[in-house]
XYZ file of N, CA and C in Angstrom:
570
model
N 0.946 -1.240 -0.097
C -0.043 0.062 0.008
C 1.027 1.226 -0.093
N 2.177 1.199 0.158
C 2.853 2.529 0.445
C 3.279 2.859 -1.190
N 3.046 2.031 -1.872
C 3.982 2.435 -3.556
C 2.531 3.390 -4.237
N 1.382 3.431 -3.996
C 0.585 4.077 -4.336
C 0.470 5.454 -3.624
N 0.956 5.638 -2.500
C 0.922 6.553 -1.467
C 2.030 7.801 -1.936
N 3.118 6.940 -2.632
C 4.150 7.812 -3.032
C 4.025 8.559 -4.476
N 3.398 8.035 -5.106
C 3.003 8.673 -6.553
C 2.187 9.940 -6.174
N 2.521 10.845 -7.429
C 2.228 12.327 -7.106
C 1.683 12.513 -8.696
N 0.613 12.911 -9.124
C 0.227 13.376 -10.176
C 0.101 14.756 -10.312
N 0.526 15.356 -11.445
C 0.743 16.831 -11.883
C -0.929 17.384 -12.025
N -1.181 18.514 -11.567
C -2.686 19.121 -11.504
C -2.653 20.290 -12.544
N -3.326 20.438 -13.480
C -3.153 21.339 -14.181
C -4.867 22.110 -14.875
N -4.689 23.020 -15.397
C -6.235 23.552 -15.724
C -6.883 23.945 -14.574
N -8.134 23.873 -14.646
C -9.023 24.233 -13.173
C -8.803 23.129 -12.308
N -8.368 23.490 -11.245
C -7.855 22.488 -9.862
C -9.046 22.942 -8.967
N -9.925 21.619 -8.516
C -10.600 21.811 -7.260
C -10.046 21.211 -6.117
N -10.120 22.171 -4.830
C -9.299 21.541 -3.793
C -10.197 22.058 -2.799
N -10.164 20.595 -1.895
C -11.007 20.843 -0.564
C -10.629 19.600 0.454
N -11.083 20.203 1.720
C -10.789 19.302 2.900
C -11.715 18.267 3.108
N -11.401 17.022 3.579
C -12.353 16.111 3.928
C -11.694 15.664 5.786
N -12.426 15.258 6.554
C -12.374 14.849 7.729
C -12.318 13.256 7.948
N -11.170 12.702 8.552
C -11.109 11.394 9.213
C -10.793 11.312 10.554
N -11.660 10.453 11.130
C -11.399 10.239 12.763
C -10.066 9.754 13.010
N -9.638 10.695 13.987
C -8.096 10.183 14.637
C -8.215 8.591 14.831
N -7.432 7.895 14.682
C -7.740 6.124 15.308
C -6.119 6.084 15.528
N -5.990 5.067 16.532
C -4.854 4.381 17.032
C -4.868 2.761 16.950
N -5.928 2.545 15.561
C -6.071 1.266 15.755
C -5.018 0.293 15.418
N -5.048 -0.778 16.461
C -3.818 -1.624 16.320
C -2.596 -1.011 17.203
N -2.630 0.088 17.443
C -1.520 0.686 18.670
C -1.519 0.055 20.159
N -0.585 0.006 20.766
C -0.781 -0.576 21.968
C -0.092 0.488 22.677
N 0.323 1.391 22.454
C 0.963 2.677 23.118
C -0.164 3.283 24.057
N -1.271 3.380 23.668
C -2.211 4.287 24.622
C -2.683 3.134 25.813
N -2.424 2.174 25.351
C -2.682 1.223 26.594
C -1.859 0.981 27.747
N -0.922 1.158 27.428
C 0.462 1.300 28.437
C 0.553 2.848 29.386
N -0.377 3.373 29.109
C -0.511 4.608 30.054
C -0.223 4.358 31.389
N 0.424 4.761 32.349
C 0.428 4.260 33.852
C -0.724 4.842 34.550
N -1.328 5.958 34.117
C -2.172 6.599 34.753
C -3.679 6.310 34.152
N -4.592 6.743 34.054
C -6.110 6.506 33.553
C -5.805 6.691 32.150
N -6.561 5.972 31.255
C -6.496 6.145 29.791
C -7.027 7.652 29.573
N -6.060 8.042 28.575
C -6.587 9.528 27.997
C -8.126 9.606 27.137
N -8.252 8.565 26.847
C -9.720 8.428 25.812
C -10.381 7.388 26.525
N -11.826 7.433 26.283
C -12.466 6.144 26.382
C -12.132 5.266 24.944
N -12.147 4.067 25.223
C -11.995 2.926 23.895
C -13.517 3.393 23.254
N -13.195 3.425 21.704
C -14.621 3.573 21.013
C -14.506 2.871 19.734
N -15.997 2.749 19.191
C -16.381 1.596 18.585
C -15.284 1.835 17.065
N -15.062 1.033 16.446
C -14.167 1.605 15.191
C -15.505 2.042 14.085
N -14.840 2.791 13.543
C -16.258 3.546 12.341
C -16.845 4.664 13.039
N -16.769 4.653 14.432
C -18.027 5.840 15.012
C -17.524 7.495 14.541
N -18.438 7.920 14.216
C -18.397 9.222 14.114
C -17.963 9.993 15.244
N -17.566 11.208 14.421
C -16.843 12.039 15.686
C -17.851 12.970 16.366
N -17.823 13.429 17.429
C -18.630 14.156 18.051
C -18.869 15.634 17.525
N -17.579 16.119 17.021
C -18.090 17.457 16.440
C -17.444 17.434 14.873
N -18.043 18.220 13.851
C -17.930 18.305 12.677
C -16.550 19.197 12.518
N -15.730 18.842 11.337
C -14.734 19.808 11.046
C -13.708 19.243 11.927
N -12.604 20.142 12.038
C -11.175 19.944 12.861
C -11.337 20.013 14.172
N -10.991 19.100 14.602
C -11.103 19.066 16.156
C -9.708 18.154 16.679
N -9.691 17.774 17.655
C -8.718 16.884 18.256
C -8.838 15.451 18.005
N -10.080 15.224 17.561
C -10.457 13.855 17.326
C -10.496 13.150 15.530
N -10.237 14.414 15.056
C -10.251 14.237 13.492
C -8.874 14.874 12.857
N -8.451 14.137 11.835
C -7.539 14.846 11.001
C -7.910 14.909 9.714
N -7.593 16.162 9.118
C -7.862 16.881 7.814
C -7.114 16.178 6.584
N -7.751 15.718 5.691
C -6.766 15.376 4.245
C -7.519 16.176 3.280
N -6.454 16.733 2.570
C -6.677 17.584 1.438
C -6.528 16.807 0.029
N -8.006 16.969 -0.542
C -7.822 16.517 -1.739
C -7.959 17.455 -3.075
N -6.996 17.433 -3.828
C -7.575 18.146 -5.258
C -7.687 17.494 -6.400
N -8.422 17.993 -7.357
C -8.580 17.092 -8.548
C -8.547 18.207 -9.530
N -8.051 17.963 -10.581
C -8.242 18.753 -12.008
C -9.605 18.064 -12.814
N -9.969 18.766 -13.750
C -10.816 18.240 -14.768
C -10.675 16.846 -15.507
N -9.470 16.822 -15.688
C -8.875 15.687 -16.374
C -9.021 14.412 -15.355
N -9.452 14.366 -14.260
C -9.437 13.403 -13.402
C -8.362 13.258 -12.743
N -7.355 14.203 -12.900
C -6.070 13.376 -11.923
C -6.214 14.130 -10.472
N -5.768 13.318 -9.506
C -5.763 13.674 -8.177
C -4.745 13.578 -7.441
N -4.607 14.458 -6.299
C -3.528 14.712 -5.500
C -4.103 14.737 -4.098
N -3.522 14.073 -2.966
C -4.062 14.138 -1.879
C -2.895 14.338 -0.684
N -3.028 14.065 0.373
C -2.231 14.560 1.523
C -3.108 14.799 3.017
N -2.651 14.070 3.697
C -3.391 14.328 5.389
C -2.261 15.438 5.868
N -2.979 16.264 6.408
C -2.422 17.682 6.811
C -2.336 17.768 8.463
N -1.344 18.107 8.595
C -1.152 18.358 10.113
C -2.270 19.563 10.710
N -2.476 20.520 9.973
C -3.170 21.488 10.209
C -4.130 21.998 8.834
N -4.977 22.954 8.942
C -5.631 23.769 7.844
C -4.899 25.159 7.568
N -3.409 25.146 8.209
C -2.710 26.375 7.746
C -2.334 26.858 6.466
N -1.905 28.004 6.122
C -1.346 28.078 4.589
C -0.393 27.147 4.570
N 0.604 27.291 5.427
C 1.907 26.318 5.037
C 1.690 25.020 4.814
N 0.288 24.428 5.658
C 0.488 22.843 5.161
C -0.330 22.711 3.765
N -1.078 23.873 3.844
C -1.719 23.582 2.134
C -0.608 23.948 1.108
N 0.300 24.799 1.650
C 1.178 25.019 0.462
C 2.135 23.697 0.168
N 2.699 23.054 1.589
C 3.466 21.812 1.335
C 2.743 21.033 0.495
N 1.259 20.705 0.560
C 0.525 19.619 -0.086
C 0.685 19.823 -1.789
N 0.248 21.141 -1.819
C -0.184 21.413 -3.223
C 0.636 21.841 -4.125
N 1.774 22.760 -3.552
C 3.016 23.460 -4.168
C 3.661 22.550 -5.076
N 3.912 21.246 -4.899
C 4.597 20.469 -5.565
C 3.762 19.926 -7.284
N 2.565 19.761 -6.879
C 1.670 19.281 -7.837
C 0.896 20.056 -8.549
N 0.930 21.327 -7.978
C -0.264 22.072 -9.207
C 0.802 23.152 -10.398
N 0.204 23.384 -11.388
C 0.922 24.125 -12.424
C 0.718 25.494 -12.009
N 1.801 26.127 -12.520
C 1.831 27.287 -12.280
C 0.591 28.185 -13.205
N 0.131 27.814 -14.041
C -0.737 28.340 -14.776
C -2.152 28.062 -14.638
N -2.404 27.072 -13.499
C -3.443 26.423 -12.856
C -4.523 27.532 -12.496
N -5.871 27.467 -12.357
C -6.709 28.392 -11.731
C -7.336 27.295 -10.449
N -7.320 27.921 -9.580
C -7.271 27.060 -7.872
C -8.924 27.302 -7.577
N -9.928 26.598 -7.549
C -11.263 26.587 -7.064
C -11.120 25.780 -5.778
N -11.756 26.754 -5.085
C -11.919 26.102 -3.293
C -12.804 26.944 -2.770
N -13.305 26.427 -1.162
C -14.260 26.969 -0.577
C -13.509 28.402 0.001
N -14.089 29.268 0.727
C -13.614 30.603 0.899
C -12.397 30.561 2.171
N -11.758 29.407 2.295
C -10.837 29.042 3.340
C -9.575 30.121 3.105
N -9.237 30.845 3.821
C -8.135 31.855 3.814
C -6.739 31.346 3.251
N -6.473 29.819 3.952
C -5.194 29.433 3.700
C -4.786 28.952 2.269
N -6.084 28.876 1.257
C -6.112 28.489 -0.042
C -6.058 29.600 -0.922
N -6.484 30.882 -0.412
C -5.911 32.315 -0.879
C -4.787 32.745 -0.503
N -4.347 32.165 0.433
C -2.983 32.624 0.840
C -1.860 31.824 -0.113
N -2.175 30.555 -0.214
C -1.056 29.810 -1.150
C -1.180 30.364 -2.455
N -2.349 30.564 -2.968
C -2.491 30.944 -4.527
C -1.976 32.309 -4.564
N -1.996 33.141 -3.623
C -1.302 34.521 -3.692
C 0.072 34.340 -3.721
N 0.747 33.672 -3.071
C 2.279 33.286 -2.815
C 2.806 32.656 -4.058
N 2.246 31.885 -4.648
C 2.356 30.858 -5.966
C 2.142 31.608 -7.128
N 1.185 32.636 -7.082
C 0.880 33.564 -8.200
C -0.005 32.783 -9.179
N -0.880 31.989 -8.711
C -2.011 31.473 -9.126
C -3.425 31.987 -8.699
N -4.386 32.047 -10.046
C -5.371 32.582 -9.868
C -6.091 31.869 -9.089
N -7.175 32.308 -8.076
C -8.024 31.825 -7.271
C -9.299 32.016 -7.299
N -10.039 31.088 -7.248
C -11.500 31.355 -7.395
C -12.349 30.956 -6.461
N -12.476 31.390 -5.395
C -13.231 31.188 -4.139
C -14.935 30.749 -4.213
N -15.291 29.798 -3.793
C -16.805 29.581 -3.998
C -17.347 29.412 -2.736
N -18.575 30.338 -2.636
C -18.895 30.345 -0.978
C -20.412 29.302 -1.052
N -19.829 28.322 -0.718
C -20.875 27.473 -0.268
C -21.949 27.531 0.764
N -21.302 28.064 1.655
C -22.222 28.386 2.918
C -23.128 29.109 2.492
N -22.912 30.142 1.463
C -24.165 31.157 1.077
C -24.865 30.727 -0.006
N -24.656 29.544 -0.290
C -25.493 28.803 -1.342
C -25.146 29.026 -2.678
N -23.824 29.078 -2.787
C -23.340 29.665 -4.320
C -22.730 28.033 -4.454
N -22.780 27.459 -5.403
C -22.817 26.034 -5.970
C -21.632 26.203 -7.257
N -21.963 27.159 -7.875
C -21.393 27.392 -9.176
C -21.022 28.733 -9.514
N -20.050 29.118 -9.673
C -19.730 30.536 -10.450
C -19.300 30.524 -11.670
N -19.887 31.561 -12.426
C -19.344 31.696 -13.752
C -19.631 30.704 -14.737
N -20.458 29.768 -14.292
C -20.751 28.649 -15.257
C -19.595 27.593 -15.134
N -18.337 28.026 -14.523
C -17.409 26.907 -14.509
C -16.382 26.767 -13.529
N -16.670 27.523 -12.344
C -15.890 27.558 -11.293
C -17.169 26.669 -10.145
N -16.605 25.508 -9.783
C -17.180 24.692 -8.627
C -16.265 23.853 -7.825
N -16.883 23.296 -7.081
C -16.107 22.120 -6.307
C -16.906 20.923 -6.027
N -17.807 20.762 -7.027
C -18.455 19.570 -6.892
C -17.897 18.184 -7.617
N -17.178 18.545 -8.213
C -15.871 17.110 -8.763
C -15.327 16.814 -7.508
N -14.608 17.365 -6.483
C -13.628 17.356 -5.505
C -14.876 16.671 -4.537
N -16.013 17.276 -4.442
C -17.153 16.809 -3.375
C -17.598 15.432 -3.596
N -17.861 15.097 -4.791
C -18.133 14.001 -5.374
C -16.991 12.949 -5.239
N -15.978 13.088 -4.948
C -14.679 12.445 -4.874
C -14.908 11.896 -3.290
N -14.815 12.824 -2.516
C -15.133 12.909 -1.231
C -16.162 11.839 -0.663
N -17.362 11.955 -1.310
C -18.334 11.001 -1.224
C -17.746 9.362 -1.480
N -17.312 9.559 -2.625
C -17.145 8.238 -3.197
C -15.800 7.290 -1.964
N -14.929 7.859 -1.631
C -13.940 8.068 -0.783
C -14.638 7.612 0.252
N -15.481 8.424 1.216
C -15.974 8.260 2.422
C -16.784 6.772 2.259
N -17.337 6.239 1.264
C -18.274 5.038 1.065
C -17.394 4.081 0.968
N -16.213 4.158 0.183
C -15.123 3.007 0.244
C -14.389 2.978 1.453
N -14.311 3.872 2.243
C -13.459 3.793 3.594
C -14.430 3.093 4.527
N -15.485 3.283 4.504
C -16.688 2.794 5.367
C -16.622 1.314 5.872
N -16.050 0.636 4.508
C -15.618 -0.927 4.723
C -14.588 -1.154 5.758
N -13.696 -0.397 6.206
C -12.756 -0.821 6.750
C -13.042 -0.458 8.191
N -14.104 0.162 8.747
C -14.435 0.364 10.069
C -13.447 1.342 10.779
N -12.971 2.207 9.922
C -11.880 3.088 10.629
C -10.670 2.435 10.408
N -9.712 3.514 9.820
C -8.420 3.138 9.174
C -7.532 3.992 10.315
N -6.306 3.360 10.753
C -5.159 3.881 11.775
C -4.721 5.046 11.007
N -4.693 5.990 11.808
C -4.364 7.437 11.143
C -2.797 7.660 10.459
N -1.861 6.595 10.902
C -1.004 6.733 10.479
C -0.807 5.884 8.862
N -1.866 5.104 8.742
C -1.960 4.500 7.435
C -2.791 5.222 6.623
N -3.190 6.179 6.892
C -4.240 6.933 6.134
C -3.693 7.448 4.869
N -2.673 7.806 4.734
C -1.927 8.318 3.539
C -2.011 6.938 2.364
N -1.470 6.141 2.706
C -1.778 4.773 2.122
C -3.127 4.362 1.362
N -3.942 4.099 2.586
C -5.246 4.127 1.843
C -5.739 5.163 0.931
N -5.345 6.369 0.915
C -5.708 7.658 -0.095
C -4.974 7.466 -1.447
N -3.979 6.817 -1.078
C -3.024 6.229 -2.270
C -4.042 5.124 -3.089
N -4.174 4.003 -2.318
C -4.855 2.925 -2.896
C -5.994 3.515 -3.490
N -6.932 4.199 -2.911
C -8.321 4.767 -3.733
C -7.935 5.580 -4.891
N -6.898 6.339 -4.846
C -6.740 7.207 -6.128
C -6.156 6.219 -7.029
N -5.492 5.201 -7.047
C -5.212 4.259 -7.901
C -6.474 3.374 -8.374
N -7.342 3.080 -7.595
C -8.414 2.516 -7.861
C -9.506 3.405 -8.733
N -9.472 4.717 -8.681
C -10.229 5.685 -9.560
C -9.752 5.661 -11.022
N -8.169 5.552 -11.138
C -7.601 5.893 -12.244
C -7.450 4.488 -13.213
N -7.776 3.491 -12.364
C -7.809 2.225 -13.079
C -9.255 1.860 -14.245
N -9.122 1.505 -15.211
C -10.174 1.090 -16.150
C -11.022 0.080 -15.699
N -10.769 -0.663 -14.939
C -11.430 -1.493 -14.335
C -11.131 -1.605 -12.738
N -11.700 -1.158 -11.937
C -11.884 -1.027 -10.536
C -12.025 -2.302 -10.079
N -12.866 -3.101 -10.310
C -12.835 -4.585 -10.042
C -11.650 -5.403 -10.067
N -10.962 -5.200 -10.902
C -9.746 -6.172 -11.385
C -8.595 -5.724 -10.253
N -8.507 -6.682 -9.509
C -7.545 -6.771 -8.312
C -6.151 -6.422 -8.781
N -5.764 -6.759 -9.746
C -4.276 -7.083 -10.597
C -4.138 -5.544 -10.896
N -4.796 -4.951 -11.284
C -4.905 -3.967 -12.131
C -4.220 -2.826 -11.378
N -4.642 -2.171 -10.033
C -4.178 -1.465 -9.258
C -2.454 -1.844 -9.018
N -2.518 -3.229 -8.888
C -1.046 -3.681 -8.482
C 0.172 -3.363 -9.727
N -0.461 -3.784 -10.624
C 0.363 -3.373 -11.751
C 0.529 -1.966 -12.074
N -0.388 -1.064 -11.671
C -0.218 0.353 -11.825
C 0.780 0.725 -11.090
N 0.739 0.287 -10.014
C 1.488 0.707 -8.991
C 2.720 0.053 -8.822
N 3.211 -0.993 -9.508
C 4.717 -1.423 -9.614
C 4.984 -0.758 -11.110
N 4.241 -0.078 -11.813
C 4.853 0.565 -13.132
C 5.736 1.968 -12.158
N 4.859 2.527 -11.629
C 5.266 3.706 -11.115
C 6.381 3.650 -9.932
């Protein structure tokens, strides 16, 4: 699972970027049980929903960026700051791309620092498409497919989350996602 996570696709044209959140999980880790005092948190059922939406101590953000040709880049972020967004998007986005995102200031700061045109979409105000071409519906549809696919694992350990993101990205690119050898061969070629 490490091979697909290491591959990076270049993004060009209109690039949509948005973050989604996954429950922080120490699945398989024995370190938190070895605490000498009381447990820092109660054990929870795998795949359980977080008590609060968005960034919190119990969730980690994953940045997903897709261009209109279907190329995808993803990264697990330490936080939602401009530096984290720049570290994830900087190496993969073309300098002549147009970045579409929600109104988060981190995307605007990244675009300004890199000289990239930024088209913010105010989804909270009910705006879904701007000027007939700028939206984040493609990346949000990918979030839905990703979350549906991840549900079968009943929670993924946070330390392995980049591997699962790479696995899903490879499955999306494969012409026959049901063929198990397809994504293994694609990962071996890269």
